[in-house]
Coordinates of C-alpha atoms and ligand atoms in Angstrom, one line a residue:
M27 CA 0.0 0.0 0.0
H28 CA 1.3 3.5 -0.7
T29 CA 2.1 5.8 2.2
S30 CA 1.4 9.5 2.2
H31 CA 5.1 10.5 2.0
E32 CA 5.7 8.4 -1.1
A33 CA 5.4 10.3 -4.3
R34 CA 2.5 8.4 -5.9
R35 CA 1.8 8.6 -9.6
I36 CA -1.8 9.4 -9.9
P37 CA -3.2 8.0 -13.1
Q38 CA -5.1 10.6 -15.0
A39 CA -8.3 8.5 -14.9
L40 CA -8.3 8.9 -11.1
T41 CA -8.2 12.7 -11.2
A42 CA -11.4 13.1 -13.3
P43 CA -14.0 15.1 -11.4
E44 CA -17.2 13.3 -10.6
W45 CA -15.9 10.2 -12.4
W46 CA -19.1 8.3 -11.5
R47 CA -21.2 10.4 -13.9
T48 CA -19.7 8.5 -16.9
A49 CA -17.9 5.5 -15.4
V50 CA -18.2 1.9 -16.7
I51 CA -18.3 -0.1 -13.5
Y52 CA -17.5 -3.8 -13.5
Q53 CA -19.0 -5.9 -10.8
I54 CA -16.8 -8.6 -9.3
Y55 CA -18.5 -11.3 -7.4
P56 CA -15.4 -12.3 -5.4
R57 CA -16.3 -15.9 -4.7
S58 CA -16.6 -16.6 -8.5
F59 CA -13.9 -14.4 -10.1
A60 CA -10.5 -16.0 -9.4
D61 CA -9.3 -18.2 -6.7
A62 CA -5.6 -17.8 -5.7
S63 CA -5.7 -19.9 -2.5
G64 CA -7.0 -23.0 -4.3
D65 CA -9.9 -23.7 -2.0
G66 CA -12.5 -23.4 -4.7
V67 CA -13.8 -20.0 -3.6
G68 CA -12.5 -16.9 -5.3
D69 CA -10.5 -14.4 -3.2
L70 CA -8.9 -10.9 -3.1
R71 CA -5.5 -12.1 -4.2
G72 CA -7.2 -13.8 -7.1
I73 CA -8.7 -10.5 -8.2
T74 CA -5.3 -8.7 -7.9
G75 CA -3.7 -11.4 -10.0
R76 CA -6.3 -10.8 -12.8
L77 CA -6.4 -7.0 -12.8
D78 CA -4.5 -6.8 -16.1
A79 CA -7.5 -8.5 -17.8
L80 CA -9.8 -5.8 -16.5
D81 CA -7.4 -3.1 -17.5
E82 CA -7.3 -4.6 -21.0
L83 CA -11.1 -4.7 -21.1
G84 CA -11.2 -1.0 -20.4
V85 CA -13.4 -0.5 -17.4
D86 CA -13.2 2.5 -15.1
A87 CA -14.1 1.0 -11.8
L88 CA -14.8 -2.2 -10.0
W89 CA -17.6 -2.9 -7.6
L90 CA -16.7 -5.8 -5.2
S91 CA -19.6 -7.7 -3.8
P92 CA -19.1 -8.4 -0.1
F93 CA -15.9 -9.9 1.1
M94 CA -16.3 -8.9 4.8
V95 CA -16.4 -11.5 7.7
S96 CA -19.5 -13.6 7.2
P97 CA -20.9 -17.0 7.8
Q98 CA -21.8 -16.9 4.1
K99 CA -25.4 -17.9 4.5
D100 CA -26.2 -15.4 1.7
A101 CA -22.9 -15.4 0.0
G102 CA -21.5 -12.6 2.1
Y103 CA -24.6 -10.4 2.2
D104 CA -24.8 -11.6 5.9
V105 CA -22.0 -9.6 7.5
A106 CA -20.7 -10.5 11.0
D107 CA -17.9 -7.9 11.0
Y108 CA -18.1 -5.0 8.7
C109 CA -14.5 -3.9 9.2
D110 CA -12.5 -7.0 8.4
V111 CA -12.0 -9.4 5.5
D112 CA -13.4 -12.9 5.8
P113 CA -10.5 -15.4 5.8
L114 CA -12.2 -17.1 2.9
F115 CA -11.3 -14.0 0.8
G116 CA -8.0 -13.1 2.4
T117 CA -6.9 -10.3 4.8
L118 CA -7.1 -6.5 5.0
A119 CA -3.6 -6.4 3.7
D120 CA -4.8 -8.3 0.6
F121 CA -7.5 -5.7 0.2
D122 CA -5.0 -2.8 0.5
E123 CA -2.8 -4.5 -2.0
L124 CA -5.7 -4.9 -4.4
L125 CA -6.8 -1.3 -4.0
A126 CA -3.3 0.0 -4.6
A127 CA -2.9 -2.3 -7.7
A128 CA -6.2 -1.2 -9.1
H129 CA -5.4 2.5 -8.5
A130 CA -2.0 2.1 -10.1
R131 CA -3.9 1.1 -13.3
G132 CA -6.3 4.0 -13.0
I133 CA -9.1 1.7 -11.9
R134 CA -11.3 2.7 -8.9
I135 CA -12.9 0.4 -6.4
I136 CA -16.2 0.6 -4.7
V137 CA -17.2 -1.9 -2.0
D138 CA -20.5 -3.3 -1.0
L139 CA -22.1 -2.0 2.1
V140 CA -24.9 -4.1 3.7
P141 CA -26.8 -1.8 6.1
N142 CA -30.3 -3.2 6.0
H143 CA -29.3 -6.3 8.1
S144 CA -26.4 -8.0 9.6
S145 CA -25.6 -11.7 10.0
D146 CA -27.2 -13.4 13.1
Q147 CA -23.5 -14.1 14.0
H148 CA -22.8 -10.3 14.4
P149 CA -21.9 -9.7 18.0
W150 CA -24.7 -7.2 18.3
F151 CA -27.3 -9.8 17.4
Q152 CA -25.8 -12.4 19.7
E153 CA -26.0 -9.8 22.5
A154 CA -29.6 -9.1 21.5
L155 CA -30.5 -12.7 21.8
T156 CA -29.4 -13.0 25.3
A157 CA -30.7 -9.6 26.4
A158 CA -34.2 -9.0 27.7
P159 CA -37.1 -7.7 25.7
G160 CA -37.0 -3.9 25.7
S161 CA -33.3 -3.8 26.3
P162 CA -30.9 -1.4 24.4
E163 CA -29.3 -4.5 22.9
R164 CA -32.6 -5.5 21.3
A165 CA -33.3 -2.0 20.2
R166 CA -30.6 -2.3 17.5
Y167 CA -32.7 -4.8 15.7
I168 CA -36.5 -5.1 15.1
F169 CA -37.9 -7.2 17.9
R170 CA -41.7 -7.4 18.4
E171 CA -44.2 -9.4 20.5
G172 CA -46.1 -12.0 18.5
R173 CA -49.8 -11.8 17.8
G174 CA -52.5 -14.0 19.4
P175 CA -53.0 -14.8 23.1
E176 CA -49.8 -16.9 23.2
G177 CA -47.9 -14.5 21.0
D178 CA -47.2 -17.4 18.7
Q179 CA -48.3 -15.6 15.5
P180 CA -45.8 -13.4 13.8
P181 CA -46.3 -9.7 14.3
T182 CA -47.2 -9.1 10.6
N183 CA -47.9 -11.4 7.6
W184 CA -44.7 -10.2 5.8
E185 CA -43.0 -12.8 3.7
S186 CA -39.2 -13.0 3.4
I187 CA -37.8 -12.2 0.0
F188 CA -36.3 -15.6 -0.1
G189 CA -39.6 -17.3 0.8
G190 CA -41.3 -18.2 4.1
P191 CA -42.1 -15.8 6.9
A192 CA -40.1 -12.6 7.5
W193 CA -40.2 -13.1 11.3
T194 CA -38.6 -15.7 13.5
R195 CA -39.4 -16.3 17.1
V196 CA -36.6 -16.5 19.7
T197 CA -36.3 -18.4 22.9
E198 CA -35.7 -16.1 25.8
A199 CA -33.0 -16.6 28.4
D200 CA -35.4 -18.5 30.7
G201 CA -36.2 -21.0 28.0
S202 CA -39.7 -19.6 27.3
P203 CA -40.8 -18.8 23.7
G204 CA -40.2 -15.1 23.3
Q205 CA -40.3 -12.2 20.9
W206 CA -40.0 -12.3 17.1
Y207 CA -37.3 -10.5 15.1
L208 CA -37.7 -9.3 11.5
H209 CA -35.6 -10.6 8.7
L210 CA -36.7 -9.4 5.2
F211 CA -34.2 -12.0 3.8
D212 CA -32.9 -15.2 5.4
T213 CA -33.5 -16.0 9.2
S214 CA -29.7 -15.5 9.5
Q215 CA -30.1 -11.8 8.3
P216 CA -31.8 -9.8 11.1
D217 CA -32.9 -6.3 10.0
F218 CA -31.3 -3.4 11.8
N219 CA -33.5 -0.8 13.5
W220 CA -32.5 2.4 11.7
D221 CA -34.3 4.5 14.2
S222 CA -31.4 3.6 16.6
E223 CA -28.8 6.3 16.9
E224 CA -26.3 3.6 17.8
V225 CA -26.9 1.9 14.5
Q226 CA -26.6 5.1 12.6
E227 CA -23.3 6.0 14.4
E228 CA -21.9 2.5 13.8
F229 CA -22.5 2.8 10.1
R230 CA -20.8 6.2 10.0
R231 CA -17.8 4.4 11.6
I232 CA -17.9 1.7 9.0
L233 CA -18.1 4.2 6.1
R234 CA -15.1 6.0 7.6
F235 CA -13.2 2.8 8.0
W236 CA -13.3 2.0 4.3
L237 CA -13.0 5.6 3.1
D238 CA -9.8 6.0 5.2
R239 CA -8.5 2.9 3.5
G240 CA -9.0 4.7 0.2
V241 CA -12.1 3.1 -1.4
D242 CA -13.8 5.2 -4.0
G243 CA -17.3 4.6 -2.8
F244 CA -20.0 2.1 -1.9
R245 CA -22.7 0.1 -3.5
V246 CA -25.4 0.2 -0.9
D247 CA -27.4 -3.0 -0.5
V248 CA -31.2 -2.8 -0.2
A249 CA -31.0 0.9 -0.3
H250 CA -34.8 1.2 -0.5
G251 CA -35.5 -1.0 2.5
M252 CA -33.7 0.2 5.7
V253 CA -36.7 2.1 7.1
K254 CA -40.0 0.3 7.9
D255 CA -43.5 1.7 8.2
P256 CA -43.6 2.3 12.0
T257 CA -47.2 1.0 12.1
F258 CA -46.1 -2.4 10.8
P259 CA -49.3 -3.1 8.8
D260 CA -50.0 -6.4 7.2
W261 CA -49.2 -6.4 3.5
T262 CA -49.4 -8.9 0.6
P263 CA -47.1 -8.3 -2.4
D264 CA -48.3 -8.2 -6.0
P265 CA -47.3 -11.7 -7.2
Q266 CA -46.2 -10.2 -10.6
A267 CA -43.8 -7.7 -9.0
A268 CA -40.1 -8.3 -8.5
S269 CA -39.4 -9.8 -5.2
M270 CA -37.1 -6.9 -4.2
G271 CA -39.8 -4.3 -4.7
G272 CA -41.4 -2.5 -7.5
D273 CA -45.0 -3.1 -6.6
A274 CA -47.5 -0.4 -7.6
T275 CA -48.3 0.0 -3.9
P276 CA -45.0 0.0 -2.2
A277 CA -44.5 -2.5 0.7
P278 CA -44.4 -1.1 4.2
Y279 CA -40.7 -2.0 4.2
W280 CA -39.7 -0.5 0.8
E281 CA -39.4 3.1 -0.3
Q282 CA -40.2 4.6 3.1
V283 CA -39.3 8.3 3.0
G284 CA -37.1 8.1 6.1
V285 CA -34.4 6.3 4.1
H286 CA -33.5 9.6 2.4
D287 CA -32.3 11.1 5.7
I288 CA -29.7 8.3 6.0
Y289 CA -28.3 9.1 2.6
R290 CA -28.2 12.8 3.2
D291 CA -26.2 12.1 6.3
W292 CA -23.8 9.8 4.3
N293 CA -23.5 12.3 1.5
R294 CA -22.2 14.8 4.0
L295 CA -19.8 12.3 5.4
L296 CA -18.4 11.3 2.0
A297 CA -18.0 15.0 1.1
Q298 CA -15.4 15.3 3.8
Y299 CA -13.1 13.1 1.7
D300 CA -11.3 14.1 -1.4
G301 CA -11.6 12.3 -4.7
D302 CA -15.4 12.4 -5.3
R303 CA -16.2 9.2 -3.3
A304 CA -19.6 7.9 -4.5
L305 CA -22.7 6.1 -3.2
C306 CA -24.6 3.9 -5.5
G307 CA -27.9 2.6 -4.3
E308 CA -29.5 -0.7 -4.9
A309 CA -33.0 0.5 -4.9
W310 CA -35.7 -1.6 -6.5
V311 CA -38.3 1.1 -6.7
S312 CA -41.7 1.0 -8.5
T313 CA -41.1 3.8 -11.1
I314 CA -38.1 5.5 -12.6
E315 CA -39.4 8.9 -11.3
K316 CA -39.3 7.5 -7.8
T317 CA -35.9 5.9 -8.3
A318 CA -34.5 9.4 -9.1
L319 CA -35.4 10.5 -5.5
W320 CA -32.4 8.4 -4.4
V321 CA -30.0 10.5 -6.4
R322 CA -31.2 14.0 -5.5
P323 CA -28.2 16.3 -5.2
D324 CA -27.7 15.8 -1.5
E325 CA -28.3 12.0 -1.4
M326 CA -26.7 9.2 -3.4
H327 CA -24.7 9.8 -6.5
Q328 CA -26.0 6.9 -8.6
T329 CA -28.7 4.3 -8.3
F330 CA -29.0 1.1 -10.4
N331 CA -31.5 1.5 -13.2
F332 CA -33.3 -1.8 -12.8
H333 CA -36.1 -0.5 -15.0
Y334 CA -33.7 -0.7 -17.9
L335 CA -32.7 -4.2 -16.9
E336 CA -36.3 -5.3 -16.7
T337 CA -37.3 -3.7 -20.1
P338 CA -38.2 -6.4 -22.6
W339 CA -36.3 -6.7 -25.9
D340 CA -38.8 -4.5 -27.7
A341 CA -37.9 -1.3 -29.6
S342 CA -40.7 1.0 -28.3
A343 CA -40.4 -0.3 -24.8
L344 CA -36.7 0.3 -24.8
R345 CA -37.0 3.8 -26.3
R346 CA -39.5 4.7 -23.6
T347 CA -37.3 3.4 -20.8
I348 CA -34.3 5.3 -22.2
D349 CA -36.3 8.5 -22.5
D350 CA -37.9 8.2 -19.1
S351 CA -34.6 7.4 -17.4
L352 CA -32.8 10.4 -19.0
T353 CA -35.7 12.7 -18.1
A354 CA -36.1 11.4 -14.5
F355 CA -32.4 11.3 -13.6
S356 CA -31.5 14.6 -15.3
S357 CA -34.4 16.3 -13.5
V358 CA -32.4 15.9 -10.3
G359 CA -29.0 16.5 -11.9
A360 CA -27.9 12.9 -11.7
P361 CA -26.5 10.7 -14.4
S362 CA -28.6 7.9 -15.7
T363 CA -27.1 4.4 -15.1
W364 CA -27.7 1.3 -17.2
V365 CA -27.4 -2.3 -16.3
L366 CA -28.3 -5.6 -17.9
S367 CA -26.9 -8.3 -15.5
N368 CA -25.9 -8.8 -11.9
H369 CA -25.5 -11.6 -9.3
D370 CA -29.3 -11.6 -8.6
V371 CA -30.8 -12.0 -12.0
V372 CA -30.7 -14.4 -14.9
R373 CA -27.7 -13.5 -17.1
H374 CA -28.9 -11.4 -20.0
A375 CA -27.2 -13.8 -22.5
T376 CA -30.0 -16.2 -21.5
R377 CA -32.7 -13.8 -20.2
L378 CA -33.2 -11.9 -23.4
G379 CA -34.1 -15.1 -25.2
L380 CA -36.6 -16.5 -22.6
T381 CA -40.1 -16.8 -23.9
A382 CA -41.6 -17.3 -20.4
E383 CA -41.5 -14.9 -17.4
S384 CA -38.7 -15.2 -14.9
P385 CA -39.3 -13.0 -12.0
Q386 CA -36.2 -11.3 -10.5
G387 CA -34.5 -13.6 -8.0
A388 CA -36.5 -16.7 -8.8
G389 CA -33.9 -18.1 -11.3
I390 CA -34.3 -20.8 -13.8
G391 CA -33.2 -24.4 -14.3
S392 CA -33.1 -26.9 -17.1
D393 CA -36.8 -27.8 -16.7
S394 CA -38.0 -24.2 -16.7
P395 CA -40.5 -23.2 -19.5
G396 CA -39.5 -21.0 -22.4
L397 CA -35.8 -21.7 -22.5
P398 CA -34.1 -19.9 -25.4
D399 CA -31.9 -21.1 -28.3
P400 CA -28.5 -20.2 -26.7
S401 CA -27.0 -18.7 -29.8
Q402 CA -30.0 -16.5 -30.6
A403 CA -30.0 -15.3 -27.0
L404 CA -26.3 -14.5 -27.1
Q405 CA -26.8 -12.6 -30.4
R406 CA -29.5 -10.5 -28.6
A407 CA -27.4 -10.0 -25.5
R408 CA -24.5 -8.7 -27.6
A409 CA -26.9 -6.3 -29.3
A410 CA -28.4 -5.2 -26.0
T411 CA -24.9 -4.5 -24.7
A412 CA -24.0 -2.5 -27.8
L413 CA -27.0 -0.4 -27.3
M414 CA -26.4 0.1 -23.6
L415 CA -22.8 1.1 -24.0
A416 CA -23.8 3.8 -26.5
L417 CA -26.0 5.6 -23.9
P418 CA -24.8 8.6 -21.9
G419 CA -24.2 8.2 -18.2
S420 CA -22.7 5.3 -16.3
A421 CA -23.0 1.6 -17.1
Y422 CA -22.6 -1.5 -14.9
L423 CA -21.2 -4.8 -16.2
Y424 CA -21.3 -8.1 -14.4
Q425 CA -18.3 -10.4 -14.4
G426 CA -18.5 -12.9 -17.2
E427 CA -21.0 -11.0 -19.4
E428 CA -18.0 -9.8 -21.5
L429 CA -17.4 -13.5 -22.2
G430 CA -21.1 -14.0 -23.2
L431 CA -21.7 -16.4 -20.3
P432 CA -25.2 -17.8 -20.2
E433 CA -27.1 -18.7 -17.1
V434 CA -26.0 -22.1 -15.9
L435 CA -29.1 -24.3 -15.9
E436 CA -27.6 -27.7 -14.9
I437 CA -26.6 -27.3 -11.3
P438 CA -27.0 -30.5 -9.2
D439 CA -29.5 -29.9 -6.4
D440 CA -26.9 -30.8 -3.8
A441 CA -24.6 -28.2 -5.1
R442 CA -27.1 -25.3 -4.9
Q443 CA -26.3 -22.7 -2.3
D444 CA -28.8 -19.8 -2.6
P445 CA -31.1 -19.5 0.4
T446 CA -33.9 -19.0 -2.0
W447 CA -33.6 -22.6 -3.1
F448 CA -33.8 -23.9 0.5
R449 CA -36.4 -21.5 1.8
T450 CA -38.8 -22.5 -1.0
S451 CA -37.9 -26.2 -0.9
G452 CA -36.6 -26.1 -4.4
E453 CA -39.7 -24.4 -5.8
R454 CA -37.5 -21.4 -6.9
Y455 CA -34.0 -22.2 -8.3
G456 CA -32.7 -18.9 -7.0
R457 CA -29.5 -17.2 -8.3
D458 CA -26.8 -19.8 -8.3
G459 CA -27.0 -20.1 -12.1
C460 CA -25.5 -16.6 -12.6
R461 CA -22.8 -17.1 -10.0
V462 CA -20.8 -20.0 -11.4
P463 CA -17.0 -19.3 -11.3
I464 CA -15.9 -17.8 -14.6
P465 CA -13.6 -19.4 -17.1
W466 CA -10.2 -17.9 -17.8
E467 CA -8.3 -20.5 -19.7
A468 CA -10.1 -23.2 -21.8
H469 CA -7.7 -26.0 -20.9
A470 CA -6.6 -25.2 -17.3
P471 CA -8.1 -26.8 -14.2
A472 CA -11.4 -25.2 -13.3
H473 CA -10.8 -23.3 -16.6
G474 CA -8.2 -21.1 -14.8
F475 CA -10.5 -20.1 -12.0
S476 CA -8.5 -22.2 -9.5
A477 CA -5.2 -24.0 -9.9
T478 CA -6.5 -26.9 -7.9
G479 CA -9.5 -27.4 -10.2
R480 CA -11.9 -26.7 -7.3
S481 CA -15.0 -24.6 -7.8
W482 CA -17.6 -23.9 -5.1
I483 CA -20.4 -24.4 -7.6
P484 CA -19.4 -26.9 -10.4
Q485 CA -18.7 -25.3 -13.8
P486 CA -20.8 -26.9 -16.5
Q487 CA -19.7 -28.9 -19.5
G488 CA -18.6 -26.6 -22.3
W489 CA -17.6 -23.8 -20.0
G490 CA -14.2 -23.7 -21.6
E491 CA -15.7 -22.5 -24.9
Y492 CA -16.3 -19.2 -23.2
A493 CA -12.8 -18.9 -21.7
R494 CA -11.1 -15.6 -22.0
D495 CA -7.9 -16.9 -23.5
G496 CA -9.8 -18.3 -26.5
Q497 CA -11.7 -15.0 -27.0
R498 CA -8.8 -12.5 -26.6
H499 CA -7.4 -12.9 -30.1
D500 CA -10.6 -13.6 -31.9
A501 CA -11.9 -10.4 -33.4
D502 CA -15.5 -11.7 -33.6
S503 CA -15.6 -12.8 -29.9
T504 CA -17.9 -11.3 -27.4
L505 CA -14.9 -10.2 -25.4
S506 CA -13.4 -8.4 -28.4
M507 CA -16.8 -6.7 -29.0
Y508 CA -16.8 -5.4 -25.4
R509 CA -13.2 -4.2 -25.6
R510 CA -14.0 -2.4 -28.9
L511 CA -17.2 -0.8 -27.6
L512 CA -15.5 0.3 -24.3
A513 CA -12.6 1.9 -26.2
L514 CA -14.9 3.7 -28.6
R515 CA -17.2 4.8 -25.7
R516 CA -14.1 6.4 -24.2
T517 CA -12.7 8.0 -27.3
H518 CA -16.0 9.5 -28.4
R519 CA -16.9 10.5 -24.8
L520 CA -20.3 8.8 -25.0
G521 CA -20.7 8.9 -21.3
E522 CA -20.8 12.7 -21.4
G523 CA -23.1 12.9 -24.4
S524 CA -26.9 12.9 -24.9
V525 CA -29.4 10.9 -26.9
E526 CA -31.0 12.4 -30.0
W527 CA -33.5 10.1 -31.6
L528 CA -33.2 10.0 -35.4
D529 CA -35.9 9.4 -37.9
V530 CA -35.5 5.8 -39.0
K531 CA -37.3 6.4 -42.3
D532 CA -35.0 9.3 -43.2
L533 CA -32.0 7.3 -42.3
L534 CA -32.8 3.9 -43.9
G535 CA -35.1 5.2 -46.7
A536 CA -37.8 2.8 -45.4
E537 CA -40.2 2.4 -42.5
A538 CA -38.8 0.0 -39.8
A539 CA -40.9 0.0 -36.7
E540 CA -38.5 -2.3 -34.8
V541 CA -35.4 -0.3 -35.5
L542 CA -34.1 2.3 -33.1
A543 CA -31.8 5.1 -34.3
L544 CA -30.1 7.5 -32.1
R545 CA -27.1 9.8 -32.1
N546 CA -24.7 10.5 -29.3
Q547 CA -21.6 12.7 -29.7
G548 CA -21.7 12.2 -33.5
V549 CA -21.9 8.4 -33.2
V550 CA -25.1 7.0 -34.9
V551 CA -26.4 3.9 -33.3
L552 CA -28.9 1.6 -35.1
A553 CA -30.5 -1.2 -33.2
N554 CA -32.6 -3.7 -35.2
L555 CA -35.0 -5.5 -32.9
G556 CA -37.2 -6.7 -35.8
A557 CA -37.2 -10.1 -37.4
D558 CA -35.8 -9.0 -40.8
P559 CA -32.5 -7.4 -41.7
V560 CA -32.4 -3.8 -42.8
A561 CA -30.1 -2.1 -45.2
L562 CA -27.6 0.3 -43.6
P563 CA -27.5 3.9 -44.7
S564 CA -25.1 4.9 -47.4
A565 CA -21.9 6.8 -46.8
A566 CA -21.5 5.8 -43.2
T567 CA -18.5 4.2 -41.7
V568 CA -19.0 1.3 -39.3
L569 CA -17.2 1.8 -36.0
A570 CA -18.4 -1.4 -34.3
A571 CA -21.2 -3.9 -34.6
S572 CA -22.6 -6.5 -32.3
T573 CA -22.4 -9.2 -35.0
H574 CA -21.0 -9.8 -38.4
L575 CA -22.7 -7.6 -40.9
P576 CA -23.5 -9.6 -44.0
S577 CA -23.3 -8.0 -47.5
A578 CA -26.5 -6.9 -49.2
Q579 CA -27.6 -8.7 -52.2
H580 CA -29.6 -7.9 -55.3
G581 CA -28.1 -4.5 -55.7
V582 CA -29.6 -3.0 -52.5
E583 CA -28.0 0.5 -52.0
Q584 CA -26.6 1.1 -48.6
S585 CA -23.5 1.9 -46.7
S586 CA -20.3 0.1 -47.1
V587 CA -18.4 -2.0 -44.6
G588 CA -14.8 -2.1 -45.7
G589 CA -16.0 -1.3 -49.2
A590 CA -18.8 -3.9 -49.3
A591 CA -22.5 -3.1 -49.0
A592 CA -23.9 -4.2 -45.7
L593 CA -27.1 -5.2 -43.9
L594 CA -27.9 -5.0 -40.2
P595 CA -29.4 -8.4 -39.2
S596 CA -32.2 -9.0 -36.8
D597 CA -31.1 -8.6 -33.1
A598 CA -28.1 -6.6 -34.0
V599 CA -26.7 -3.1 -33.2
V600 CA -24.2 -1.1 -35.2
W601 CA -22.3 2.1 -34.3
L602 CA -21.6 4.4 -37.3
V603 CA -20.0 7.7 -38.0
S604 CA -20.0 9.9 -40.9
P605 CA -17.2 12.5 -41.4
E606 CA -19.4 14.6 -43.7
S607 CA -22.8 15.0 -42.0
P608 CA -24.8 13.6 -39.2
E609 CA -27.4 12.3 -41.5
F610 CA -24.9 10.6 -43.8
S611 CA -26.5 12.4 -46.7
Ligands
NOJ727 C1 -29.4 -7.6 -2.5 C2 -28.2 -8.4 -2.9 O1 -27.8 -8.0 -4.2 C3 -28.6 -9.9 -2.8 O2 -27.6 -10.7 -3.4 C4 -28.8 -10.2 -1.4 O3 -29.2 -11.5 -1.2 C5 -29.8 -9.3 -0.8 N1 -29.7 -7.9 -1.2 C6 -29.8 -9.3 0.7 O4 -28.6 -8.7 1.2

């Protein structure tokens, strides 16, 4: 780690003001990224050893999913000590080394903060269990008496996001059945009471701990859920809504106005540090307009745009979401963000080809209905990425999407780890299928994930075909496409630009309802979501395309690709420029 008296070369990328407005942020799910220790679980030294690949990819920042001390009941989203590294992932010194190595490459790091709940192994919860009802120890969490004459009914009818009741009854010190505690997630994840000044102060301490170490910011878990309706009403979710929120009538534990005070407080705390440290909220909120409330000027800096992730592969729906996002976020002076995949959802290289609904968090398996043709789904995923990376603002990538990884469907039941699987007795597969350790080298043990060949969830047959080494020098690979798009995004400063929709008929000389055309910083982006190919406009130069562009036949007049006339196939996106005029005329 550098010390303050050392002359440290600060890469230019790290001096950019408000870097988060335009950054491409790559999510690392540490347990599945790279395993240096050989125990089959990825770790911090594994990440440090693979930083060159991320540098080569061309991302601006990394978001690390939790690596703090945890019994791993929810893959680290159950934290027992917020200020130390779990031995599974390494040590604080390993973290410092990783941060310094990333910074030396001009790459920032934001870490995951889990403030809605702790692990039941957190010392505070252990103290609460042995303390009496009404004690200060219990006041750090949400304990209530049960309903009914015996108090044996939960205080509300709330369901856990992972299935089953959201309340668990404790046994008091004298052995009698006692109070109930709230856990919106697993029983091992008791919710904090954010009315408690002690809880608030503890999280200020935790923020300072990581800020003092030099992190560039935080991704804040369940940022829409920390405050509960104090009347604790019964509530039944809309079965169609995403499990993490988004119902038309918000749950009494989502979107409560009190959460905003917490972020105002944290905003002031971060502002005491140099380097534009940022807060990015994981807020699954019902509308884009409401999502923007999380990023008002005195609150968080970014919030995930899950509305974009949830938009179907449909031209008018996507255009509406893009417009609504830009309008809503700019109305509060925040950048829009864009995201297609993360560790909680079916990977977009599978999801975009599904013909059946797959509610967020529920997951899919090999017997799920509506499974896609993998190559068509990948074609669509590449197109979706090429559209997303052309948009102004900041974009999030999830490890492995640059390899075109699909959701893994064939996970043996006894290898599954997601609490969703257990709490629903296998009715919902959960999220293991997007968390399988990623392949680095086609022919190495565990495909380069771990030298010992171990892998905490088995990698499926054929995983080596997606390995990074095979894709690096293949100009047509998904990895090469990501690298090209990221480099162009940077050169053309697309993150700082704006979206101007272009008239498709003017551009193509024909109506094409399923084609989107936009311009950002002089780059024209055409997305063909229709079933038929369309002829590209004349006189344009192709900067990048999500797929091979076939030549036009039968004398169709259109632009040239390397001198040959070209078509934009179905489920494809192209980036074009014209030196002469924006309309290529
Ligand atoms: C959201 C995280 O992304 C997810 O993985 C986790 O299970 C829940 N929050 C609970 O922390």
